Coordinates of C-alpha atoms in Angstrom, one line a residue:
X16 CA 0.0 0.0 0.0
X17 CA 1.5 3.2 -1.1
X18 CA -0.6 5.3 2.0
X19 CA 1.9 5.1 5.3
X20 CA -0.1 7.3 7.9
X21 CA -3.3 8.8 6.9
X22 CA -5.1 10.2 5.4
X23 CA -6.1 13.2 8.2
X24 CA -8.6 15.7 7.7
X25 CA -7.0 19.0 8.6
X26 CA -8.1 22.9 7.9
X27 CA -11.6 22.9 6.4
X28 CA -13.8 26.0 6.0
X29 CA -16.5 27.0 4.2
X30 CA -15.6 26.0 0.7
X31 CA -11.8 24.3 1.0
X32 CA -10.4 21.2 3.1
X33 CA -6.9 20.5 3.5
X34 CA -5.7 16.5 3.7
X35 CA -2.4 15.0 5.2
X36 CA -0.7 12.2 4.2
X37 CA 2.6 10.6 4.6
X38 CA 3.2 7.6 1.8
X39 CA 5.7 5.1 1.4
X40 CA 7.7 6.8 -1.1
X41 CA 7.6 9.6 -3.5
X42 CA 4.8 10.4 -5.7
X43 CA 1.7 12.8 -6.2
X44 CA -0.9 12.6 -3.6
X45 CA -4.5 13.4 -5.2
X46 CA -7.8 14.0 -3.4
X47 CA -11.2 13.6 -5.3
X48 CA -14.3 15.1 -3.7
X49 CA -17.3 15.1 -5.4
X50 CA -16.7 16.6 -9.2
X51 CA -13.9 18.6 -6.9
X52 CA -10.2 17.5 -6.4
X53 CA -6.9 18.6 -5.7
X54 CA -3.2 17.3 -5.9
X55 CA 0.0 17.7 -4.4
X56 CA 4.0 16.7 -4.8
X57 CA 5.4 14.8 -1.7
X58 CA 8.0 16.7 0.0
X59 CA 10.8 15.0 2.0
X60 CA 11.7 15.0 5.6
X61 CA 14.4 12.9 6.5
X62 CA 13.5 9.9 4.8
X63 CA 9.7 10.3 5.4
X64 CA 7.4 11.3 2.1
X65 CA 4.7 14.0 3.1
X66 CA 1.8 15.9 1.7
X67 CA -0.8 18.6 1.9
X68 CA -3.6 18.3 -0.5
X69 CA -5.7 21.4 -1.0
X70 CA -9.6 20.8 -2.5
X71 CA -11.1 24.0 -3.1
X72 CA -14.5 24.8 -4.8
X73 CA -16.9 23.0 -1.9
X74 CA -20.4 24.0 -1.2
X75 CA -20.8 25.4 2.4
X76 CA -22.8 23.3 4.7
X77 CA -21.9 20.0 2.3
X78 CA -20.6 16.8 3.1
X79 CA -18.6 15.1 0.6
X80 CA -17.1 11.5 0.4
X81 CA -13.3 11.5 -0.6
X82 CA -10.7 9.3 -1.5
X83 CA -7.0 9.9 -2.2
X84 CA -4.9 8.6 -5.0
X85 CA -1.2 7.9 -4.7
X86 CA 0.8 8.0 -8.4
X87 CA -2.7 7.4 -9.6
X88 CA -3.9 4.2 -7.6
X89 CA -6.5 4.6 -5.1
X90 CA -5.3 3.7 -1.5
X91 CA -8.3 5.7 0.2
X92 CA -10.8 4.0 1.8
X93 CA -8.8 0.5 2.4
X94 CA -10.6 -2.1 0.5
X95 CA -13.4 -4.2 3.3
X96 CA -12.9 -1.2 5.8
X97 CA -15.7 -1.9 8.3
X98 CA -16.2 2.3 9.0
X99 CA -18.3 4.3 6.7
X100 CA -16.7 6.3 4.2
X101 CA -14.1 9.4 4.7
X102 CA -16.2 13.4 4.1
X103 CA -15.3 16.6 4.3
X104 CA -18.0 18.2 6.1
X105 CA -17.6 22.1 5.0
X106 CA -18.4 24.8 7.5
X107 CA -21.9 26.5 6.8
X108 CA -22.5 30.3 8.3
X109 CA -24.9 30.1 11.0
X110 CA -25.0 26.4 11.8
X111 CA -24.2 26.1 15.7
X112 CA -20.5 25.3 16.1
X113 CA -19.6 22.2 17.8
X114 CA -16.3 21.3 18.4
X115 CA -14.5 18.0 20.7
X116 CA -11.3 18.7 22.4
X117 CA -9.1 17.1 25.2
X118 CA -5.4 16.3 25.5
X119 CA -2.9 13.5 27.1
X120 CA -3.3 10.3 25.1
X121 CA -0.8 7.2 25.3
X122 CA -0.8 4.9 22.3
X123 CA -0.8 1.6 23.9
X124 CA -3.3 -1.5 23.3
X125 CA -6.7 -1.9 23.5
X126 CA -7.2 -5.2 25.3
X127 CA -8.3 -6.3 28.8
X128 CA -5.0 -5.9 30.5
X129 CA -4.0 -2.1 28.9
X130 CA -7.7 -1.2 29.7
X131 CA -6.7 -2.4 33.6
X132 CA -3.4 0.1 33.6
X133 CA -4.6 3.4 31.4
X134 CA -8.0 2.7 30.8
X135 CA -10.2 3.0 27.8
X136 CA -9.5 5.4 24.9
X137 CA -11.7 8.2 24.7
X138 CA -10.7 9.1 21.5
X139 CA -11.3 5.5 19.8
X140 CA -14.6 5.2 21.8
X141 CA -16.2 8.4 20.4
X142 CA -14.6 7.3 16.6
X143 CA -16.9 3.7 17.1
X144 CA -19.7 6.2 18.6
X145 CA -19.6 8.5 15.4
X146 CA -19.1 6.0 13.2
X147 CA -22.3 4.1 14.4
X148 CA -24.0 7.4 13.9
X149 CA -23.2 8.0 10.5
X150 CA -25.7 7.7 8.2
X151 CA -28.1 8.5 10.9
X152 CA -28.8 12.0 10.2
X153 CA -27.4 12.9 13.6
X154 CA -26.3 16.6 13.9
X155 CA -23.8 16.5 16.8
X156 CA -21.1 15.6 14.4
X157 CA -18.4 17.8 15.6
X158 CA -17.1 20.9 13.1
X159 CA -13.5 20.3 14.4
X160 CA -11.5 18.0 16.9
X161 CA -9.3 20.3 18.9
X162 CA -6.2 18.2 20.4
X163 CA -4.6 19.9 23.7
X164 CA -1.2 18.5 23.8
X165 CA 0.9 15.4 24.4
X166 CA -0.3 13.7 21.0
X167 CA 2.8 11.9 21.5
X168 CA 4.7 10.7 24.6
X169 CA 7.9 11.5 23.8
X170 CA 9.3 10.4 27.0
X171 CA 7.3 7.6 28.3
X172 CA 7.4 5.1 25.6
X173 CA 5.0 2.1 24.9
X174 CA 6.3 -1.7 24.7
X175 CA 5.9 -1.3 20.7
X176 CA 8.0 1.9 20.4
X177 CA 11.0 -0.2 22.5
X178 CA 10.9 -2.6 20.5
X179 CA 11.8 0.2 17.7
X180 CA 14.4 1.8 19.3
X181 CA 16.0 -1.3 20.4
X182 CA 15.8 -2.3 16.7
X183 CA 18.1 0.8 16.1
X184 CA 20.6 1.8 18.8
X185 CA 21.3 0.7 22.3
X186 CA 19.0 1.8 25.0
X187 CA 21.9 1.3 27.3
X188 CA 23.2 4.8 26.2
X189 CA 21.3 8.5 26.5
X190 CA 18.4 8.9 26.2
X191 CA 17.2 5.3 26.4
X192 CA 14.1 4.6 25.9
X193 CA 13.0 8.2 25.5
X194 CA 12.9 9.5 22.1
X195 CA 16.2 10.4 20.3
X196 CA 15.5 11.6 16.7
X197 CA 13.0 12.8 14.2
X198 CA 13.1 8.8 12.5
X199 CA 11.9 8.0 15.9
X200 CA 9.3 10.6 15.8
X201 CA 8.0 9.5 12.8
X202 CA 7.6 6.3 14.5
X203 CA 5.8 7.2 17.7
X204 CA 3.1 9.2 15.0
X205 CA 2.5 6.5 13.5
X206 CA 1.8 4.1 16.5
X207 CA -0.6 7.2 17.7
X208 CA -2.8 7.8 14.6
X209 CA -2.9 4.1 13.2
X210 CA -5.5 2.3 15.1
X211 CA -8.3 1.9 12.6
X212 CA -11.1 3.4 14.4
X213 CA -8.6 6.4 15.2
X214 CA -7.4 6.5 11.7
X215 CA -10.9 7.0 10.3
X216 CA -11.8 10.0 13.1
X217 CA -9.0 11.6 12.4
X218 CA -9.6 11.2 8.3
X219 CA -13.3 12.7 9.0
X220 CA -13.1 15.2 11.3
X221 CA -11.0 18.1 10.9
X222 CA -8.3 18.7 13.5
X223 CA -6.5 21.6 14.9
X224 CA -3.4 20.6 17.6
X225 CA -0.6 22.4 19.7
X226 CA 2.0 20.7 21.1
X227 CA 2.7 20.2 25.5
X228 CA 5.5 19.2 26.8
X229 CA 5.5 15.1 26.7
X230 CA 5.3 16.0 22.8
X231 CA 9.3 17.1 23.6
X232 CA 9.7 15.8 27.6
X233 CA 8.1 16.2 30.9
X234 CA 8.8 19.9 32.1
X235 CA 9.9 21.1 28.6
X236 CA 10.8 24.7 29.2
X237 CA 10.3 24.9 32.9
X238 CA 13.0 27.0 33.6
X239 CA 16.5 28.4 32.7
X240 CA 18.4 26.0 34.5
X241 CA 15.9 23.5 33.0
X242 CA 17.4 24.5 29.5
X243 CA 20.8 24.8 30.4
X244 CA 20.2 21.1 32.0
X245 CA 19.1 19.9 28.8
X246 CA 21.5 21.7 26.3
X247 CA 24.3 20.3 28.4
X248 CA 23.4 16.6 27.6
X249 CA 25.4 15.2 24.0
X250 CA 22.0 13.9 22.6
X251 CA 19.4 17.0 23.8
X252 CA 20.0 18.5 20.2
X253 CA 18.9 15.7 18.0
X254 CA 15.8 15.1 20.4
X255 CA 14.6 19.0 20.4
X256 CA 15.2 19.4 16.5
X257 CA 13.9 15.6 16.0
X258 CA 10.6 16.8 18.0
X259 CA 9.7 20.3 17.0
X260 CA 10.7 19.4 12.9
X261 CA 7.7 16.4 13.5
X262 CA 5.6 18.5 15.0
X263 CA 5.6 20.9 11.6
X264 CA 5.2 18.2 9.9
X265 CA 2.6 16.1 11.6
X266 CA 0.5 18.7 13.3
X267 CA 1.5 22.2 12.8
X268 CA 1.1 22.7 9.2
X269 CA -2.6 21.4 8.9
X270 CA -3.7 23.8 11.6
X271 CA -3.0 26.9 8.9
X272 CA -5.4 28.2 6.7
X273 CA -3.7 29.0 2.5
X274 CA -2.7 32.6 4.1
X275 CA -1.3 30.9 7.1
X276 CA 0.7 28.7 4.8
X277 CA 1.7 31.1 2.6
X278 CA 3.2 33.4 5.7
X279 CA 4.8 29.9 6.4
X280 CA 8.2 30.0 5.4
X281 CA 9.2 26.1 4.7
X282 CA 5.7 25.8 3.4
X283 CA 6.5 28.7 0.8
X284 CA 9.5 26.5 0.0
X285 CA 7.4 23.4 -0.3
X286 CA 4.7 24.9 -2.4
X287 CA 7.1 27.1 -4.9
X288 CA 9.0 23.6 -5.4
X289 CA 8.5 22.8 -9.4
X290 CA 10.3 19.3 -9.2
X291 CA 10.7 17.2 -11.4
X292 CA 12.6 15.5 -8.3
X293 CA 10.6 15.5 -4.9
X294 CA 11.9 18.2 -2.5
X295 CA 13.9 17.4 0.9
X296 CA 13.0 19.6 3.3
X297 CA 15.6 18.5 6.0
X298 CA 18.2 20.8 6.2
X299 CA 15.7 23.6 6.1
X300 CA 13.5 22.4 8.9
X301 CA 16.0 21.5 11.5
X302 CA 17.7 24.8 10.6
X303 CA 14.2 26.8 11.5
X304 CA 13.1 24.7 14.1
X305 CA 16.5 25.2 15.8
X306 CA 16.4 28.5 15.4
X307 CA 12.8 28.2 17.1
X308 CA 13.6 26.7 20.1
X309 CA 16.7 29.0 20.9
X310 CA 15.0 32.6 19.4
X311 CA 11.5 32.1 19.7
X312 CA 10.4 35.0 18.3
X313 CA 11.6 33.8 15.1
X314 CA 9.2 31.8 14.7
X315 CA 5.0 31.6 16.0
X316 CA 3.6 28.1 16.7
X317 CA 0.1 29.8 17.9
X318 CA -2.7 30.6 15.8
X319 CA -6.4 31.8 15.4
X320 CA -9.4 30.8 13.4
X321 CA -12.9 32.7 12.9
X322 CA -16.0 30.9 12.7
X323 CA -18.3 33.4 10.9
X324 CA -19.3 35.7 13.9
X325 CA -20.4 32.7 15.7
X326 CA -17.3 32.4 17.5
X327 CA -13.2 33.0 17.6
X328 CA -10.8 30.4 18.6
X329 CA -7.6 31.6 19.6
X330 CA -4.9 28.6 20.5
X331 CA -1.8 29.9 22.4
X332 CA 1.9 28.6 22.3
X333 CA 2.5 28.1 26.0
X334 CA 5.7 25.9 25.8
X335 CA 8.0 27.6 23.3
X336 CA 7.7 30.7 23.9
X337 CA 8.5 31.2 27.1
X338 CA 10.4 34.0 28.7
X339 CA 13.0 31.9 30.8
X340 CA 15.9 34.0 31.9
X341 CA 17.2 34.2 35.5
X342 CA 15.6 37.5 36.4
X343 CA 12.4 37.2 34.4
X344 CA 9.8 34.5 33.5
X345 CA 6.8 34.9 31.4
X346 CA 4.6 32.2 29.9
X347 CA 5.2 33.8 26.7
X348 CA 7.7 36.5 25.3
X349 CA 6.7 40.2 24.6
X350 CA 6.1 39.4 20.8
X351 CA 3.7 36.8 21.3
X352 CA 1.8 38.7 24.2
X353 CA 1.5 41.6 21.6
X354 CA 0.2 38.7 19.2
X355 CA -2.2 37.7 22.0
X356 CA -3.1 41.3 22.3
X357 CA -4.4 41.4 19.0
X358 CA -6.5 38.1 18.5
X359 CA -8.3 38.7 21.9
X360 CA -10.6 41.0 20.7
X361 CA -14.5 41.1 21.5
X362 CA -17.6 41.3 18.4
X363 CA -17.6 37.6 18.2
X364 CA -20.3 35.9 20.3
X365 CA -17.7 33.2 22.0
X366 CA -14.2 34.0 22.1
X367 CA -12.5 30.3 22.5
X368 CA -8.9 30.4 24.1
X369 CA -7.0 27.2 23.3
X370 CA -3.7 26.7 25.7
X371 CA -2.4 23.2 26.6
X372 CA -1.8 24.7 30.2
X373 CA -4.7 25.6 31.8
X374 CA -5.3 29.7 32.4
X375 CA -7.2 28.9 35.5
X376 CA -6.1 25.9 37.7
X377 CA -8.2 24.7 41.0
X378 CA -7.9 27.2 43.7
X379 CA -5.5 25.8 45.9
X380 CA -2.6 24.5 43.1
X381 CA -3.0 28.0 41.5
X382 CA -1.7 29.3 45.3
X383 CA 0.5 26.8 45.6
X384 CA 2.2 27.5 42.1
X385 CA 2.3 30.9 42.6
X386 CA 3.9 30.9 45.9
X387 CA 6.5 28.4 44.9
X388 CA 7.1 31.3 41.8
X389 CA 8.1 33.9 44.3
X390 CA 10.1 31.5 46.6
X391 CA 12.2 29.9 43.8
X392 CA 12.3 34.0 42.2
X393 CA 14.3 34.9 45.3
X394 CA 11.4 35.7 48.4
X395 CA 13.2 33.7 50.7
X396 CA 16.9 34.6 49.6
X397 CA 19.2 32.0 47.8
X398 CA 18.9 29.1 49.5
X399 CA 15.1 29.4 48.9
X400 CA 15.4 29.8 45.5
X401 CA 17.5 26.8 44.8
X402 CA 14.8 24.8 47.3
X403 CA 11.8 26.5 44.8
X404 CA 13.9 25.2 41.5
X405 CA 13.8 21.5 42.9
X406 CA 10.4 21.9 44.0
X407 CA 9.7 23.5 40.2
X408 CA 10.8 20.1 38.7
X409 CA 9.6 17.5 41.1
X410 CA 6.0 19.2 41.1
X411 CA 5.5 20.1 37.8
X412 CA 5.0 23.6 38.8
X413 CA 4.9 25.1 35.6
X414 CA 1.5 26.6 34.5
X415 CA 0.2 29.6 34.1
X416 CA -0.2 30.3 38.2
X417 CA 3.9 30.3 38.0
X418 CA 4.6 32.6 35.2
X419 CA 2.5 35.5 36.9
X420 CA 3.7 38.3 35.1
X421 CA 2.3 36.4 31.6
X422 CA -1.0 35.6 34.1
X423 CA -2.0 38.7 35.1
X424 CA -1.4 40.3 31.6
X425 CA -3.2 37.9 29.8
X426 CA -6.0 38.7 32.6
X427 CA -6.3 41.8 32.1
X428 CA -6.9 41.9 28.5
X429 CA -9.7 38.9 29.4
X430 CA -10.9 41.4 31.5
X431 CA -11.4 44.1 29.4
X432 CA -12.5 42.1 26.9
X433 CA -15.2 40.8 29.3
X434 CA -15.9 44.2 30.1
X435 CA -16.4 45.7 26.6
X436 CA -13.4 47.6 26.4
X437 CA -12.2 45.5 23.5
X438 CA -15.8 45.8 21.3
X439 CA -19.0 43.9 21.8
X440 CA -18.1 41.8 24.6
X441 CA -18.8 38.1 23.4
X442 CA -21.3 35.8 25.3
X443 CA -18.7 33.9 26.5
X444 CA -14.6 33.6 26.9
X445 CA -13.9 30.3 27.2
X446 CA -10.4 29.0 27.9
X447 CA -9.8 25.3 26.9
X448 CA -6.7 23.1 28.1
X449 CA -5.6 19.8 29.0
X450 CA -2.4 18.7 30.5
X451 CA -3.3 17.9 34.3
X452 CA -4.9 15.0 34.8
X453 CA -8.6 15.9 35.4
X454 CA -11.2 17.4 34.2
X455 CA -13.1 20.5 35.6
X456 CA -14.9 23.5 34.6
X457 CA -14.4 27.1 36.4
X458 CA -15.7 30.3 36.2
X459 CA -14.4 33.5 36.7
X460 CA -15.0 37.3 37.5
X461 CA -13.3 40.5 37.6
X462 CA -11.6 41.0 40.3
X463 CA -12.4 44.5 42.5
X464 CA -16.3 44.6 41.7
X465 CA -15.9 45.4 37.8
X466 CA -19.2 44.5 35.4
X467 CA -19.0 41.9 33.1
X468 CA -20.8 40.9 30.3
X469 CA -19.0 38.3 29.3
X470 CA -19.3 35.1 31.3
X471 CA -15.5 33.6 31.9
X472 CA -15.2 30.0 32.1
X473 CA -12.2 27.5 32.2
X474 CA -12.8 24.0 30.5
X475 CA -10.3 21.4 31.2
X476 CA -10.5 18.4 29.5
X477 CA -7.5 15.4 30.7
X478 CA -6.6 12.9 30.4
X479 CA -7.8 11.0 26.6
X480 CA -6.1 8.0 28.0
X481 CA -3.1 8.7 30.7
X482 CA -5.2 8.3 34.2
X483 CA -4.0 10.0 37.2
X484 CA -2.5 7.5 39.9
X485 CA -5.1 7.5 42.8
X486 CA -2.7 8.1 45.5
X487 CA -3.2 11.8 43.8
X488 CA -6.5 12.3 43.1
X489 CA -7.2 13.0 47.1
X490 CA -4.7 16.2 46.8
X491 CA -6.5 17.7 43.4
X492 CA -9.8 17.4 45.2
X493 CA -9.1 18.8 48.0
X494 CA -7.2 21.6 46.2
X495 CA -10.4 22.0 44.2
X496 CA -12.1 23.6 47.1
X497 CA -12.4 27.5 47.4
X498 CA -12.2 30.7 45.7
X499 CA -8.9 31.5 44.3
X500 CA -7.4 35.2 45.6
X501 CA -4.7 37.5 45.3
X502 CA -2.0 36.6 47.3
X503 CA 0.5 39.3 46.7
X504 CA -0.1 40.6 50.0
X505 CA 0.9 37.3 51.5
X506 CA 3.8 37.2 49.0
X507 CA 5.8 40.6 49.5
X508 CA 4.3 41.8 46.7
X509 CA 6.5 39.4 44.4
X510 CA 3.3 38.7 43.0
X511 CA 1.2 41.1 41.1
X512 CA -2.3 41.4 41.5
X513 CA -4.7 38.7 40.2
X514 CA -7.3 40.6 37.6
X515 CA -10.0 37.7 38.0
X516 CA -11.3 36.0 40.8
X517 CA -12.7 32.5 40.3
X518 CA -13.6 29.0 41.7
X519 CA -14.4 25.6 40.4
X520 CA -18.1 25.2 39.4
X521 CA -18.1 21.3 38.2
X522 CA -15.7 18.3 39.1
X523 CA -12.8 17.3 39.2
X524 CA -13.3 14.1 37.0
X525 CA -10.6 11.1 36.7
X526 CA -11.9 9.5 33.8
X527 CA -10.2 9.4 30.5
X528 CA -12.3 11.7 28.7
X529 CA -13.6 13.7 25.7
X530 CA -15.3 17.0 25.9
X531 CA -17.6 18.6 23.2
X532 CA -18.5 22.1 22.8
X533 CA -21.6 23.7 21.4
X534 CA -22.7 27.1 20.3
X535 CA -26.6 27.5 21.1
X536 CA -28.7 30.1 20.1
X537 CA -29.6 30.1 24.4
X538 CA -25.5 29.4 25.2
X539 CA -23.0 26.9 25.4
X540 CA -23.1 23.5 26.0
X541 CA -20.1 21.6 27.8
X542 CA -20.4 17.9 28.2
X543 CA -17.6 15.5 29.3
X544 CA -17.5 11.8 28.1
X545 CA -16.0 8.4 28.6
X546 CA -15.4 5.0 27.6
X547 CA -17.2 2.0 29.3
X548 CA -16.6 -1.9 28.2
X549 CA -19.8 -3.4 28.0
X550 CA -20.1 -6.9 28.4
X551 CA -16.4 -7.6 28.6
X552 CA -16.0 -6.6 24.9
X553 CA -13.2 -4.5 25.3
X554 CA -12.5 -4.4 21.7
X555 CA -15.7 -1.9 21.2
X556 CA -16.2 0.1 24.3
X557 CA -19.5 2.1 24.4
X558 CA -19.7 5.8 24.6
X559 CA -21.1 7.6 28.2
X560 CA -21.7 10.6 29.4
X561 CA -20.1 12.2 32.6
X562 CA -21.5 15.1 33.1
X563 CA -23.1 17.9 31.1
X564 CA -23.3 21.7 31.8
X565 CA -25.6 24.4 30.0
X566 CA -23.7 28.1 30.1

């Protein structure tokens, strides 16, 4: 079969759709929808065969069968697949937006034993539950699937992805089983979106993704001395260019729209490409993506999308762009804040705020976080601060609550958004993360008695499949509890004032879980589901709801 990994459905709107592929060699990748089509050149990464396929000329509000060609042959839908065929389902002005999102999925098995250690897949439980909807006339069919970080676990490998490495080099040496290349990458992608229940989601609904850190390693970017760790290692290199030159590849460049590509500077190289020989793209991209990691302004992982006036989604880069010197620390630097600035604007009805970290964390980890901040920043002299770094690591105190300058900026403008200072202030302002381990909703206010007329909510939806160990689930609860407040005062001022005020509404849930999102005429609607074996068939879990919450 000349189809590797793929196809995924990627950036669609209301009359284009992007597809993804990655094929066994080089060729020309076609995608026929309808009396539409479109075709595309593989590009070369490191011995890997990619491409973007662009199929303009849809009908808003239509849904289209496709199939992909490779060099001609048809290798889209798989002969006998059991799932209903592929569509690109085009966006349609005024239809209620629904989205899924969530974040932290292992790629391990899906038998009785792996069920017993991480549970069942979310993700491969809704793709059997929308696939025995199909056909139905069901209209809950989500407009995108919105992925929250750690696609990939860079760091914490499966038994299959061993067996890989172990095939290649000694494990013996740095960094063992962790990750150690972008051939290894490719790998660990391809375990993730294979499954074929997966495999047909993600080849029917469209997808938008931004990276956390198990996508590069636990605690990517925590710190300066973090990096300096890390760049002092001989094999740190290989694994950060390896990483970030994937996640162009695999996720990055189907989250643009054509301008977004065409601002893209290895996609301008990829599209302006003439052949006849296929372009390798792998000197460029490690060169960029190196650049990336060590200037960050060079280059902008975040993006934004605009759903009619129905809604705005905004997803923020809160890994690699990080202010991380020893006398400042902001979640992101001063050219993506002003970035920020810009999207975050109100005359939209919801303004969506992706970030893999959550904005607003429980009550009492957002104190904790943001007292450890000040101690490891210098509150309690040097001996404090090296006590706070160790703490840092071994707690994963790392989200927004311990960048504070980047928290109460970001605030603010949510604030004044929320407030009408920033146009019509929107229904809603919805932030949406992953990353810890639960799943919660909170909402917010301004702090010091200001009017909103925005409601301000926090939806957390973690893990997909990566359960939190028990022994922990005692200290989120109880950390749940409360109203979270400024704490400057307590703090000697080392941290600024908080410009929201908030507590937890719903939750915390353990369960692996998916979330959907839907624009109402009346509001939104938030509902959190999970997998369930039924019967002992764990080969076809059922789909069940967790809990559902009208806004």
């Amino acid at each position: 079969m000349s189809l590797l990994l793929g196809p995924l459905l990627r950036h669609v709107d209301t009359d284009s759709a992007t597809v993804w592929v990655e094929t066994v060699a080089a060729g020309v990748v076609a995608v026929r929808a309808g009396d539409r089509s479109g075709s595309a050149r593989t590009f070369a990464v490191h011995g890997h065969h990619y491409a973007l396929v662009e199929v303009g000329g849809l009908e808003p509000g239509s849904t289209t069968p496709y199939t992909v060609e490779v060099d001609g042959e048809r290798v889209w839908p798989e002969a006998g697949s059991p799932y209903p065929p592929s569509t690109i389902r085009t966006l349609q002005p005024g239809r209620p937006l629904r989205l899924a999102f969530g974040s932290c999925r292992v790629s391990v098995p899906h038998d009785e034993a792996t069920h017993a250690q991480f549970g069942v897949d979310a993700l491969r439980t809704y793709a059997l539950h929308l696939a025995r909807l199909t056909g139905t006339g069901d209209e809950t069919v989500p407009d995108l699937l919105l992925l929250l970080g750690d696609q990939v676990y860079a760091d914490e490998t499966s038994e299959a992805m061993r067996d890989f490495i172990a095939a290649r080099r000694d494990p013996a040496q740095p960094p063992g089983w962790e990750l150690q290349d972008y051939e290894e990458y490719a790998e660990i992608y391809r375990l993730a979106w294979s499954d074929p229940a997966n495999r047909w989601l993600l080849s029917t609904l469209p997808s938008a993704m931004i990276f956390d850190d198990h996508d590069i390693r636990d605690d990517w970017n925590t710190s300066a001395s973090w990096r300096r760790d890390m760049w002092a290692t001989d094999w740190w290199r290989d694994r950060i260019v390896g990483g970030l030159a994937a996640y162009w590849v695999h996720q990055h460049l189907g989250n643009l729209d054509a301008r977004g590509r065409a601002e893209d500077r290895l996609w301008r190289l990829v599209a302006a490409h003439e052949g006849p020989d296929e372009l390798d793209l792998s000197d460029e991209i490690d060169a960029v993506v190196e650049r990336a990691d060590k200037e960050p302004t060079s280059f902008r992982w975040s993006f934004a999308r605009d759903f009619d006036t129905q809604a705005r989604l905004v997803v923020v880069d809160s890994r690699a762009a990080r202010v991380l010197e020893d006398e400042r620390r902001s979640m992101i630097d001063d050219d993506e804040m002003a970035w920020l600035d810009s999207q975050l604007r109100g005359d939209v009805d919801h303004l969506l705020v992706g970030t893999s970290l959550p904005f607003l964390l429980s009550p009492g980890l957002h104190h904790v976080e943001a007292a450890v901040e000040a101690v490891a920043g210098g509150l309690l002299g040097r001996p404090g601060m090296v006590v706070g770094e160790w703490v840092r690591r071994v707690l994963d105190i790392e989200h927004w609550a311990a960048y504070q300058e980047g928290f109460a900026q970001v605030g603010g403008i949510v604030r004044d958004v929320a407030t009408g200072r920033r146009g019509r202030a929107p229904s809603t302002i919805t932030f949406l993360s992953g990353d810890v381990h639960h799943s919660y909703l909170v909402e917010a206010q301004p702090a010091g008695g200001a009017s909103a007329s925005s409601r301000i909510l926090q939806a957390v939806c973690s893990p997909i499949r990566n359960p939190l160990p028990h022994v922990v689930r005692a200290g989120v609860r109880l950390a749940s509890r409360g109203r979270a407040r400024p704490v400057g005062r307590l703090l000697g001022r080392r941290v600024p004032p908080s410009p929201l005020l908030w507590r937890m509404t719903h939750g915390p849930w353990f369960d692996n879980l998916l979330a959907t999102l839907e624009v109402r005429p009346e509001g939104l609607r938030l509902s959190w589901s999970t997998g369930v074996v039924v019967d002992g068939d764990h080969d076809r879990p059922r789909w069940r709801r967790v809990a559902a919450v009208d806004v």
